[in-house]
Coordinates of C-alpha atoms in Angstrom, one line a residue:
M166 CA -8.1 16.6 5.8
I167 CA -6.9 18.7 8.5
A168 CA -3.2 17.6 10.0
R169 CA -1.9 18.2 13.4
G170 CA 1.4 19.3 15.0
S171 CA 4.4 21.8 14.2
C172 CA 7.1 23.1 11.8
L173 CA 7.0 25.1 8.6
A174 CA 9.2 27.5 6.9
V175 CA 8.0 29.6 4.0
L176 CA 10.3 30.8 1.2
A177 CA 8.8 33.4 -1.3
V178 CA 10.7 34.0 -4.5
A179 CA 9.3 36.9 -6.3
G180 CA 11.5 36.3 -9.3
A181 CA 9.9 36.3 -12.7
A182 CA 9.8 33.0 -14.6
S183 CA 10.4 33.6 -18.0
V184 CA 8.1 31.9 -20.5
A185 CA 8.9 30.8 -23.9
T186 CA 5.8 32.4 -25.5
G187 CA 6.3 35.6 -23.9
Q188 CA 3.0 35.4 -22.0
E189 CA 2.7 35.5 -18.2
K190 CA 1.9 32.4 -16.4
P191 CA -0.2 31.7 -13.2
F192 CA 1.7 32.2 -9.9
R193 CA 3.6 29.0 -9.1
I194 CA 3.3 27.7 -5.6
E195 CA 5.3 24.7 -4.6
V196 CA 4.5 22.6 -1.4
V197 CA 7.8 20.6 -0.4
D198 CA 8.6 17.9 2.0
R199 CA 11.3 19.4 4.5
A200 CA 13.0 16.2 4.7
T201 CA 13.2 15.3 1.1
G202 CA 13.0 18.6 -0.6
R203 CA 10.3 16.9 -2.9
G204 CA 7.0 18.3 -4.0
V205 CA 4.0 16.9 -2.0
P206 CA 0.8 16.0 -3.9
L207 CA -2.6 16.2 -2.3
V208 CA -2.0 19.1 -0.1
E209 CA -5.0 21.7 0.1
L210 CA -4.4 25.6 0.2
E211 CA -7.3 27.7 1.1
T212 CA -8.0 31.4 0.8
T213 CA -10.0 33.3 3.5
G214 CA -12.7 33.5 0.9
G215 CA -13.1 29.5 0.7
L216 CA -11.4 29.0 -2.6
R217 CA -9.5 25.4 -2.4
Y218 CA -6.7 24.7 -4.4
V219 CA -4.9 21.3 -4.4
T220 CA -1.1 20.4 -5.3
D221 CA -0.9 18.1 -8.1
S222 CA 1.6 15.2 -8.3
A223 CA 4.6 17.7 -8.2
G224 CA 3.4 19.5 -5.4
V225 CA 2.6 22.5 -7.4
V226 CA -0.7 24.8 -7.5
A227 CA -1.3 27.3 -10.3
F228 CA -2.9 30.5 -8.6
D229 CA -4.4 32.7 -11.3
E230 CA -7.5 33.8 -9.5
A231 CA -8.8 37.3 -11.1
G232 CA -9.1 39.8 -8.5
L233 CA -6.7 38.1 -6.1
L234 CA -3.4 37.6 -8.3
G235 CA -1.0 40.5 -7.7
R236 CA -2.0 40.9 -4.0
K237 CA -0.9 39.3 -0.9
V238 CA -3.2 36.4 -0.2
W239 CA -3.5 34.0 2.8
F240 CA -3.3 30.3 2.3
T241 CA -4.4 27.8 5.0
V242 CA -2.4 24.7 4.3
R243 CA -3.8 21.1 5.1
G244 CA -2.6 17.8 4.0
H245 CA -3.5 14.2 4.9
G246 CA -0.3 13.1 7.1
Y247 CA 1.6 16.5 6.4
E248 CA 1.5 19.7 8.6
H249 CA 2.4 23.5 8.5
R250 CA 3.4 25.3 11.5
K251 CA 1.2 27.5 13.4
D252 CA 1.5 31.2 13.7
G253 CA 1.1 33.3 17.0
F254 CA -2.8 33.1 16.6
G255 CA -2.7 29.2 15.9
F256 CA -3.6 29.1 12.3
R257 CA -1.7 27.0 10.1
G258 CA -0.9 28.8 6.9
V259 CA 1.0 31.6 5.1
S260 CA 0.7 34.9 3.4
L261 CA 2.1 35.2 -0.1
E262 CA 2.8 38.0 -2.4
T263 CA 1.3 36.6 -5.6
R264 CA 2.0 37.8 -9.0
P265 CA 1.8 36.6 -12.5
S266 CA 4.9 34.1 -13.4
G267 CA 6.1 34.6 -9.9
T268 CA 7.1 31.6 -7.6
A269 CA 6.8 30.6 -3.8
K270 CA 7.6 27.8 -1.9
I271 CA 6.0 26.3 1.3
I272 CA 8.0 23.8 3.3
V273 CA 5.9 21.3 5.3
D274 CA 6.6 18.3 7.6
R275 CA 5.7 14.9 7.3
L276 CA 3.8 13.1 9.9
N277 CA 3.1 9.9 8.1
V278 CA 6.0 7.3 8.0
A279 CA 5.3 6.8 4.5
E280 CA 6.1 9.3 1.9
R281 CA 3.3 10.4 -0.6
L282 CA 5.0 10.3 -4.0
Y283 CA 2.0 11.0 -6.7
R284 CA -1.2 10.0 -8.1
V285 CA -1.3 7.1 -10.5
T286 CA -4.8 7.6 -12.2
G287 CA -7.2 10.1 -13.2
Q288 CA -7.1 13.6 -15.0
G289 CA -5.0 16.2 -14.3
I290 CA -2.1 14.5 -12.7
Y291 CA 0.4 17.1 -13.5
R292 CA -2.2 20.0 -14.4
D293 CA -0.7 22.8 -12.3
T294 CA 3.0 21.9 -13.5
V295 CA 2.0 22.2 -17.1
L296 CA 0.1 25.4 -16.4
T297 CA 3.3 27.0 -14.8
G298 CA 5.5 25.9 -17.5
G299 CA 7.1 22.9 -15.9
K300 CA 7.9 19.5 -17.5
P301 CA 6.2 16.7 -16.2
P302 CA 7.8 13.0 -16.2
L303 CA 4.8 11.3 -18.1
R304 CA 3.9 11.2 -21.7
K305 CA 0.2 12.1 -20.9
P306 CA 0.2 14.2 -17.8
L307 CA -3.2 15.6 -18.2
L308 CA -5.5 12.8 -19.4
N309 CA -4.7 9.2 -20.3
G310 CA -7.3 6.6 -21.8
G311 CA -9.9 9.1 -21.0
V312 CA -9.8 8.3 -17.4
V313 CA -10.9 10.4 -14.6
G314 CA -11.3 7.7 -11.8
Q315 CA -10.4 4.0 -11.1
D316 CA -11.1 2.0 -8.2
T317 CA -8.7 -0.8 -6.6
V318 CA -5.5 -1.7 -8.4
L319 CA -4.2 -5.2 -9.2
A320 CA -0.6 -5.4 -11.0
V321 CA 1.7 -8.3 -12.2
P322 CA 4.7 -8.5 -14.4
F323 CA 4.0 -10.6 -17.2
G324 CA 5.2 -11.3 -20.6
G325 CA 8.3 -8.6 -20.2
R326 CA 5.9 -5.9 -19.1
V327 CA 3.7 -5.0 -15.9
L328 CA 0.0 -5.4 -16.4
W329 CA -2.4 -3.3 -14.4
F330 CA -6.0 -3.7 -13.8
W331 CA -8.5 -1.8 -11.9
G332 CA -12.3 -2.1 -11.2
D333 CA -14.9 0.7 -11.9
T334 CA -13.6 3.4 -14.1
H335 CA -15.1 6.9 -14.7
R336 CA -14.9 8.8 -17.9
V337 CA -15.1 12.4 -18.7
R338 CA -18.2 12.6 -21.1
Y339 CA -21.0 11.0 -18.8
P340 CA -21.6 9.8 -15.2
L341 CA -21.5 6.0 -16.0
G342 CA -18.3 4.8 -17.0
L343 CA -16.8 1.1 -17.5
F344 CA -17.8 -1.6 -15.0
E345 CA -16.0 -4.6 -16.6
T346 CA -12.3 -4.1 -15.2
S347 CA -10.0 -1.6 -17.2
G348 CA -6.5 -2.2 -17.8
A349 CA -3.1 -0.9 -19.0
W350 CA 0.4 -1.8 -19.2
S351 CA 3.9 -0.3 -18.6
K352 CA 7.5 -1.0 -18.8
L353 CA 9.4 -2.7 -16.0
P354 CA 11.4 -0.3 -13.9
G355 CA 15.0 -0.6 -14.9
Q356 CA 13.9 -2.0 -18.4
G357 CA 12.7 1.0 -19.9
G358 CA 10.1 2.2 -17.4
P359 CA 10.8 5.2 -14.9
D360 CA 12.1 5.1 -11.4
P361 CA 9.2 4.2 -9.4
A362 CA 9.9 7.2 -7.1
V363 CA 8.9 9.4 -10.3
G364 CA 5.9 7.8 -11.8
V365 CA 4.2 4.9 -13.7
D366 CA 3.9 5.5 -17.4
L367 CA 0.7 4.1 -18.4
H368 CA -0.5 2.6 -21.7
Y369 CA -4.1 2.2 -21.5
F370 CA -5.9 -0.5 -23.5
T371 CA -8.4 1.6 -25.3
G372 CA -11.6 1.2 -27.5
R373 CA -12.2 3.0 -30.7
D374 CA -13.5 6.1 -28.7
G375 CA -10.3 6.3 -26.9
F376 CA -11.7 5.3 -23.6
S377 CA -10.5 2.7 -21.6
R378 CA -12.1 -0.5 -22.9
A379 CA -13.4 -3.8 -20.9
M380 CA -10.7 -6.3 -19.9
C381 CA -12.8 -9.1 -18.5
P382 CA -16.2 -9.0 -20.6
I383 CA -18.6 -11.6 -19.1
E384 CA -21.8 -11.9 -21.0
G385 CA -24.6 -10.8 -18.8
P386 CA -26.0 -8.0 -16.4
G387 CA -24.2 -6.3 -13.7
V388 CA -20.5 -5.2 -13.0
V389 CA -17.4 -7.4 -13.5
W390 CA -14.7 -7.3 -10.7
I391 CA -11.6 -9.4 -10.7
G392 CA -9.1 -10.4 -8.1
G393 CA -6.2 -13.1 -7.5
V394 CA -4.4 -12.0 -10.8
C395 CA -1.1 -14.5 -10.7
V396 CA 0.9 -16.3 -13.2
A397 CA 0.4 -20.2 -13.3
T398 CA 2.4 -22.8 -15.4
E399 CA 0.9 -24.8 -18.2
K400 CA 1.8 -28.4 -18.9
D401 CA 4.5 -27.5 -21.3
G402 CA 6.2 -25.1 -18.8
S403 CA 4.9 -21.8 -20.3
P404 CA 3.3 -19.2 -17.9
A405 CA -0.3 -18.4 -18.1
L406 CA -1.9 -15.3 -16.4
V407 CA -5.2 -16.2 -14.4
C408 CA -7.6 -14.4 -12.4
H409 CA -10.9 -14.8 -10.5
Y410 CA -13.9 -12.9 -11.7
S411 CA -17.2 -12.1 -10.2
R412 CA -20.1 -10.6 -12.2
R413 CA -22.4 -8.9 -9.4
K414 CA -25.4 -6.9 -8.9
G415 CA -24.0 -4.0 -6.7
L416 CA -21.6 -4.7 -3.8
T417 CA -23.2 -7.7 -2.2
E418 CA -25.2 -9.8 -4.6
P419 CA -23.2 -12.2 -7.0
L420 CA -24.6 -13.4 -10.2
E421 CA -21.6 -15.4 -11.6
N422 CA -18.5 -16.8 -10.2
G423 CA -15.5 -18.2 -12.0
L424 CA -11.9 -18.1 -13.4
A425 CA -10.5 -16.3 -16.4
R426 CA -7.4 -16.7 -18.6
W427 CA -5.3 -14.1 -20.3
N428 CA -5.5 -13.9 -24.2
A429 CA -2.0 -12.4 -24.9
K430 CA -2.9 -11.9 -28.6
R431 CA -6.1 -9.6 -27.7
D432 CA -5.0 -8.4 -24.4
V433 CA -8.1 -9.3 -22.6
F434 CA -9.3 -12.2 -20.0
K435 CA -11.5 -14.7 -21.7
K436 CA -13.9 -16.8 -19.6
W437 CA -12.4 -20.1 -18.6
R438 CA -14.0 -21.9 -15.8
E439 CA -17.4 -21.1 -14.3
L440 CA -17.6 -22.0 -10.6
P441 CA -20.5 -22.4 -8.2
L442 CA -21.7 -19.0 -6.8
N443 CA -20.9 -20.4 -3.2
E444 CA -17.3 -21.6 -4.4
T445 CA -14.7 -19.8 -2.4
R446 CA -11.7 -22.0 -3.1
H447 CA -10.1 -20.0 -5.8
V448 CA -7.1 -17.5 -6.2
T449 CA -8.2 -14.1 -4.8
H450 CA -6.7 -10.5 -4.0
H451 CA -2.9 -10.4 -4.4
P452 CA -1.6 -14.0 -4.5
T453 CA 2.2 -14.3 -3.7
S454 CA 4.3 -17.1 -4.8
V455 CA 6.4 -19.4 -2.7
R456 CA 8.5 -22.8 -2.8
I457 CA 7.6 -25.9 -0.8
D458 CA 10.4 -28.4 -1.3
G459 CA 11.3 -26.8 -4.5
V460 CA 7.7 -26.8 -5.8
R461 CA 5.7 -23.4 -6.7
W462 CA 2.7 -22.7 -5.0
L463 CA 0.2 -19.7 -4.8
V464 CA -0.8 -18.3 -1.6
A465 CA -3.7 -16.0 -1.2
G466 CA -5.6 -14.1 1.7
D467 CA -7.1 -10.9 2.8
P468 CA -4.3 -9.9 3.4
F469 CA -2.9 -12.7 5.4
P470 CA -2.7 -16.3 4.1
R471 CA -5.8 -18.1 3.9
L472 CA -5.5 -20.5 0.8
R473 CA -2.8 -22.2 -1.1
V474 CA -2.6 -24.3 -4.3
R475 CA 0.3 -25.5 -6.4
A476 CA 1.1 -23.1 -9.1
T477 CA 0.1 -25.0 -12.1
L478 CA -2.9 -24.3 -14.5
A479 CA -4.5 -27.4 -13.6
D480 CA -4.3 -27.0 -10.0
V481 CA -5.4 -23.5 -9.9
G482 CA -8.5 -24.3 -12.0
S483 CA -9.5 -27.1 -9.5
P484 CA -11.0 -26.1 -6.3
D485 CA -10.6 -29.7 -4.6
R486 CA -6.9 -29.0 -4.8
Y487 CA -6.6 -25.8 -2.8
E488 CA -5.6 -26.0 1.0
A489 CA -6.8 -23.6 3.9
W490 CA -4.8 -22.2 6.7
T491 CA -6.1 -22.2 10.2
P492 CA -3.9 -21.4 13.3
D493 CA -5.2 -24.5 15.1
R494 CA -5.0 -27.1 12.3
G495 CA -2.2 -25.5 10.0
W496 CA -2.6 -26.2 6.1
H497 CA -5.3 -28.7 5.2
P498 CA -7.8 -29.9 2.5
T499 CA -10.9 -27.9 2.7
S500 CA -14.4 -27.7 1.5
S501 CA -16.4 -24.8 0.5
P502 CA -17.3 -22.2 1.7
L503 CA -14.2 -21.7 3.6
P504 CA -14.6 -22.0 7.4
R505 CA -14.9 -18.5 9.1
Q506 CA -11.4 -17.2 10.1
R507 CA -10.7 -15.7 13.5
E508 CA -9.3 -12.2 13.4
Y509 CA -5.7 -11.8 13.6
E510 CA -4.4 -10.6 16.9
L511 CA -2.8 -7.5 15.5
R512 CA -1.9 -4.6 17.7
D513 CA -0.5 -1.2 17.5
V514 CA 2.9 -1.3 18.7
D515 CA 2.6 2.4 20.2
T516 CA -0.6 1.7 22.1
G517 CA -1.4 -2.0 22.2
R518 CA -5.0 -1.5 20.7
K519 CA -6.2 -4.1 18.5
V520 CA -6.1 -3.5 14.7
R521 CA -8.9 -5.0 12.5
A522 CA -6.9 -5.6 9.2
R523 CA -8.5 -5.5 5.8
P524 CA -7.4 -5.8 2.2
G525 CA -3.5 -5.4 1.6
S526 CA -0.8 -7.6 0.6
V527 CA 1.9 -9.9 2.0
R528 CA 5.3 -10.1 0.3
W529 CA 8.8 -11.5 1.0
N530 CA 11.4 -8.7 1.6
P531 CA 15.1 -9.3 0.9
H532 CA 16.2 -6.3 3.2
R533 CA 14.3 -7.1 6.3
R534 CA 14.4 -11.1 5.3
R535 CA 11.2 -11.3 6.6
W536 CA 7.6 -11.4 5.3
I537 CA 6.2 -7.9 5.3
A538 CA 2.5 -6.8 5.0
I539 CA 1.1 -3.7 3.9
F540 CA -2.7 -3.5 4.7
G541 CA -5.5 -1.2 5.7
E542 CA -7.6 -1.0 8.9
V543 CA -11.5 -1.0 9.2
F544 CA -12.8 1.3 11.7
G545 CA -9.7 3.3 12.3
K546 CA -9.5 6.1 14.7
T547 CA -9.3 9.0 12.1
S548 CA -11.1 7.1 9.2
M549 CA -13.2 4.2 8.7
L550 CA -11.2 2.9 5.9
G551 CA -8.4 5.5 5.6
E552 CA -5.5 4.1 7.9
T553 CA -2.5 2.0 6.3
W554 CA -0.3 -0.2 8.6
Y555 CA 2.9 -2.1 8.3
A556 CA 3.8 -5.6 10.0
E557 CA 6.5 -8.2 9.6
A558 CA 6.7 -11.9 10.6
D559 CA 9.2 -14.9 10.3
T560 CA 7.1 -16.9 8.0
I561 CA 4.5 -16.2 5.8
T562 CA 1.7 -17.3 8.1
G563 CA 2.9 -15.4 11.2
P564 CA 3.2 -14.6 13.7
W565 CA 1.6 -11.3 12.7
V566 CA 1.1 -9.4 15.8
W567 CA 2.6 -6.1 16.2
A568 CA 2.2 -3.2 13.6
K569 CA 2.7 0.5 13.0
K570 CA 0.5 2.8 11.3
I571 CA 2.3 4.4 8.3
V572 CA -0.4 6.4 6.5
T573 CA -3.4 8.4 7.8
H574 CA -6.2 10.1 5.8
D575 CA -8.4 12.2 7.9
G576 CA -12.0 11.5 7.4
Y577 CA -11.3 10.1 3.9
S578 CA -11.0 6.5 2.7
F579 CA -7.8 4.9 1.6
Y580 CA -8.5 1.1 0.8
N581 CA -7.4 -1.9 -1.0
V582 CA -3.6 -1.0 -0.7
T583 CA -1.1 -3.2 -2.1
H584 CA 2.8 -3.4 -2.3
H585 CA 4.2 -3.7 -5.5
A586 CA 7.4 -5.8 -4.9
F587 CA 8.4 -5.8 -8.5
M588 CA 9.4 -2.0 -7.6
D589 CA 11.5 -2.4 -4.6
A590 CA 14.5 -0.4 -4.6
E591 CA 17.9 -0.6 -2.9
G592 CA 17.7 -4.4 -2.2
G593 CA 14.0 -3.8 -0.8
R594 CA 15.2 -1.1 1.9
R595 CA 12.7 1.1 -0.1
I596 CA 9.2 -0.2 -1.2
F597 CA 6.2 1.3 -3.1
F598 CA 2.6 0.6 -2.4
E599 CA -0.7 2.3 -3.5
G600 CA -4.4 2.5 -2.6
T601 CA -7.7 4.0 -3.8
Y602 CA -8.3 7.5 -2.2
T603 CA -12.2 8.2 -2.1
T604 CA -15.0 9.4 -0.3
L605 CA -16.9 6.0 -0.2
F606 CA -17.6 5.0 3.3
A607 CA -15.8 8.1 4.5
K608 CA -17.0 10.8 7.0
T609 CA -16.8 13.4 4.2
K610 CA -18.9 13.7 1.0
V611 CA -16.7 16.8 -0.2
R612 CA -14.7 15.1 -2.8
T613 CA -11.2 16.4 -3.5
P614 CA -10.8 17.5 -7.3
R615 CA -9.1 15.2 -9.5
Y616 CA -7.8 13.0 -6.7
D617 CA -11.0 11.3 -5.5
Y618 CA -11.6 7.9 -6.7
N619 CA -8.1 7.5 -7.9
Q620 CA -4.8 5.8 -7.1
I621 CA -2.2 7.3 -4.8
M622 CA 1.3 6.0 -4.8
Y623 CA 3.3 6.0 -1.3
A624 CA 7.2 5.0 -0.7
L625 CA 8.3 3.3 2.5
D626 CA 11.8 3.3 4.0
L627 CA 12.0 0.1 5.8
D628 CA 15.1 1.5 7.8
D629 CA 13.1 4.2 9.2
P630 CA 13.4 3.8 13.0
R631 CA 9.9 4.0 13.6
L632 CA 9.6 0.6 11.9
H633 CA 12.0 -1.1 14.2
L634 CA 9.0 -3.4 15.2
P635 CA 9.4 -6.2 17.9
V636 CA 9.9 -9.6 16.6
A637 CA 9.0 -12.9 18.1
V638 CA 11.3 -14.5 20.8
Y639 CA 10.9 -18.4 20.7
R640 CA 11.5 -21.1 23.3
W641 CA 13.2 -24.2 22.7
Q642 CA 14.8 -27.0 24.8
A643 CA 18.6 -27.8 24.3
A644 CA 20.8 -29.9 26.7
G645 CA 18.0 -30.0 29.3
A646 CA 17.6 -26.2 29.5
E647 CA 15.2 -23.6 28.0
R648 CA 16.6 -21.5 25.3
F649 CA 15.2 -18.3 23.9
G650 CA 15.9 -16.4 20.8
T651 CA 14.7 -14.8 17.6
R652 CA 14.3 -17.0 14.4
E653 CA 17.7 -16.0 13.3
A654 CA 19.1 -17.5 16.7
A655 CA 17.0 -20.6 16.6
E656 CA 18.1 -21.3 13.1
A657 CA 21.8 -20.9 13.8
A658 CA 21.4 -23.3 16.7
G659 CA 19.5 -25.8 14.5
A660 CA 16.7 -25.6 16.9
W661 CA 14.1 -24.0 14.5
P662 CA 12.1 -27.5 14.4
K663 CA 12.2 -27.6 18.2
V664 CA 10.6 -24.3 18.8
D665 CA 7.5 -25.0 21.0
V666 CA 6.1 -21.5 21.9
I667 CA 6.4 -17.7 21.2
A668 CA 7.7 -16.4 24.7
F669 CA 7.3 -12.8 24.0
F670 CA 8.2 -10.2 21.5
A671 CA 11.3 -8.0 21.5
R672 CA 13.4 -5.8 19.3
P673 CA 15.9 -7.6 17.0
P674 CA 19.7 -7.5 17.7
D675 CA 20.2 -5.2 14.6
R676 CA 17.3 -2.7 15.3
P677 CA 17.5 -1.3 18.5
G678 CA 14.8 1.2 19.3
A679 CA 15.0 4.5 21.3
G680 CA 15.8 4.0 25.1
S681 CA 16.1 0.2 24.4
I682 CA 18.8 -1.9 26.3
P683 CA 20.4 -4.9 24.8
V684 CA 19.9 -8.6 26.4
R685 CA 22.9 -10.8 26.0
G686 CA 23.4 -14.5 26.0
D687 CA 26.4 -16.8 26.1
G688 CA 29.7 -15.2 25.0
G689 CA 28.1 -11.7 25.2
T690 CA 26.1 -12.1 21.9
V691 CA 23.2 -9.9 21.7
R692 CA 20.0 -11.9 21.9
F693 CA 17.3 -9.0 21.5
H694 CA 16.7 -5.5 22.9
A695 CA 14.3 -4.8 25.6
L696 CA 13.2 -1.6 27.4
P697 CA 14.5 -1.0 30.9
R698 CA 12.1 -1.9 33.7
D699 CA 11.8 1.9 34.6
S700 CA 11.1 3.1 31.1
K701 CA 9.1 6.3 30.9
T702 CA 7.6 5.4 27.8
P703 CA 6.8 1.7 28.3
G704 CA 3.9 1.7 25.7
P705 CA 2.0 -1.8 25.5
T706 CA 5.2 -3.7 27.0
V707 CA 5.2 -6.1 30.1
E708 CA 7.9 -6.5 32.8
R709 CA 10.2 -9.7 32.8
H710 CA 13.5 -10.3 34.2
E711 CA 15.3 -9.2 31.1
G712 CA 13.3 -5.7 31.0
R713 CA 10.1 -4.8 29.3
V714 CA 9.1 -6.7 26.2
W715 CA 5.8 -6.8 24.2
P716 CA 3.7 -9.8 25.1
N717 CA 2.5 -12.4 22.7
P718 CA -1.3 -12.5 22.5
L719 CA -1.4 -15.8 20.2
Q720 CA -2.7 -19.1 21.7
E721 CA -1.1 -21.1 18.8
L722 CA 2.1 -21.2 17.0
P723 CA 1.3 -20.0 13.5
L724 CA 4.5 -21.0 11.8
S725 CA 5.0 -22.3 8.2
P726 CA 8.9 -22.4 8.0
A727 CA 8.7 -24.8 5.0
M728 CA 7.1 -22.3 2.9
L729 CA 10.0 -20.1 1.4
P730 CA 10.2 -17.1 -0.7
D731 CA 10.1 -17.8 -4.6
Q732 CA 13.3 -15.9 -5.5

């Protein structure tokens, strides 16, 4: 949990916060992002005696330690992807004059490209805000549905609201919780729901005891996990919510495999079709909807597309109607189990090292007019499962190559991330994604109080210059000569079907990077941006006559231009 770098300012405000009851409240410490002025969740403050406090979703710590309150206290400041400047001795922290009902502000700088917003699930989301007299933005800021921990989110708009589902769920009263999928609903942003930048106001589906109840009860022993939650169309044109379920004995041994349908009257998934244990042709993870010649299809992968099926209930429920994607063959009918898929040739845009992508989501982004991917990494540098990446491509199947790390968690896991496109703001310029923060598979076994095994929401500004990634520059033949350009140039020339190779990658005409130079074509039009040959920060680029560009490691042309976003 130790961040690196520089820069901090501390503002101590000794004023007394009046309390309506007349009683003194704890000392309020607020940790704030210098760039936004917003409180930062999940920042740890530690005293010289080893007492650890963690900011709540408003960035607040309520300090009322007997024997220390009323004294000057040193706090070491740590936070995944955020940092506090060093003092003259190299310590990252600050001494604060603590007093009952007093306040202090600690300003930190963000290292992550993405901005940490709030915790979505668990107990005490706004605990310290409440203890210091603040007003949280949620109906139930302290305990909701009796839930203290939830693994892996799935979310889909359906029936005029957002339905949320999670895996294993922890309760307050006993170490064993719920293992048959939990759920909740919320109002859509802009339709009664809060701004996604503020929070998600969850209404849990609960049992008589007030604790979150099973959303996919499948008879038999073992845990029940679901995935591939998606909307298919019935014969009469009405929407049907479907998911894949797996009843399992632990992480690896499947006991039952099948599909379930949502019963809107009872707010629960009911078993629909049981499949053979080895059947892999089914919806999975976070499907996205596309149009092919006006017909709606569902595309699913881990995170990149691997399967597609027409979005009718009959097709989704029939394994033999699924098609598989492989870069060498494109889309084709397939048998089960699916053929082993090669690792995608993803590269870190800063270093060129390979990135091993694991679960995430692929969505169309109207602001970038490209498909964007938010995904995790396995065996990352600072955490085995704690890094989150961003990439973009011209078609849903690629080319997925150059990626930027946007979140890091030092020695802690943050997995199964997903981008909630229904939350997108400002025409898609600002997006929101979340993942599971946990010690599972992590170096550390010291759990972060209240945060561990819960969902944390982040925001990402796609106009951040650090996300000006190189895009594919294609080659095609025209009038007996080779032409080069981005997808937009190929489309404008009517040459998109004539593209025969990805020549290299370069920054697009509208998104130059630091130190880049424009490369112009006929009439002086900027075709793309490259780095100068003598660049002092070339990174993983290679030299061409136009300048330094990013190489193409792909052997195939992984394009699916006929698959358009379902807008």
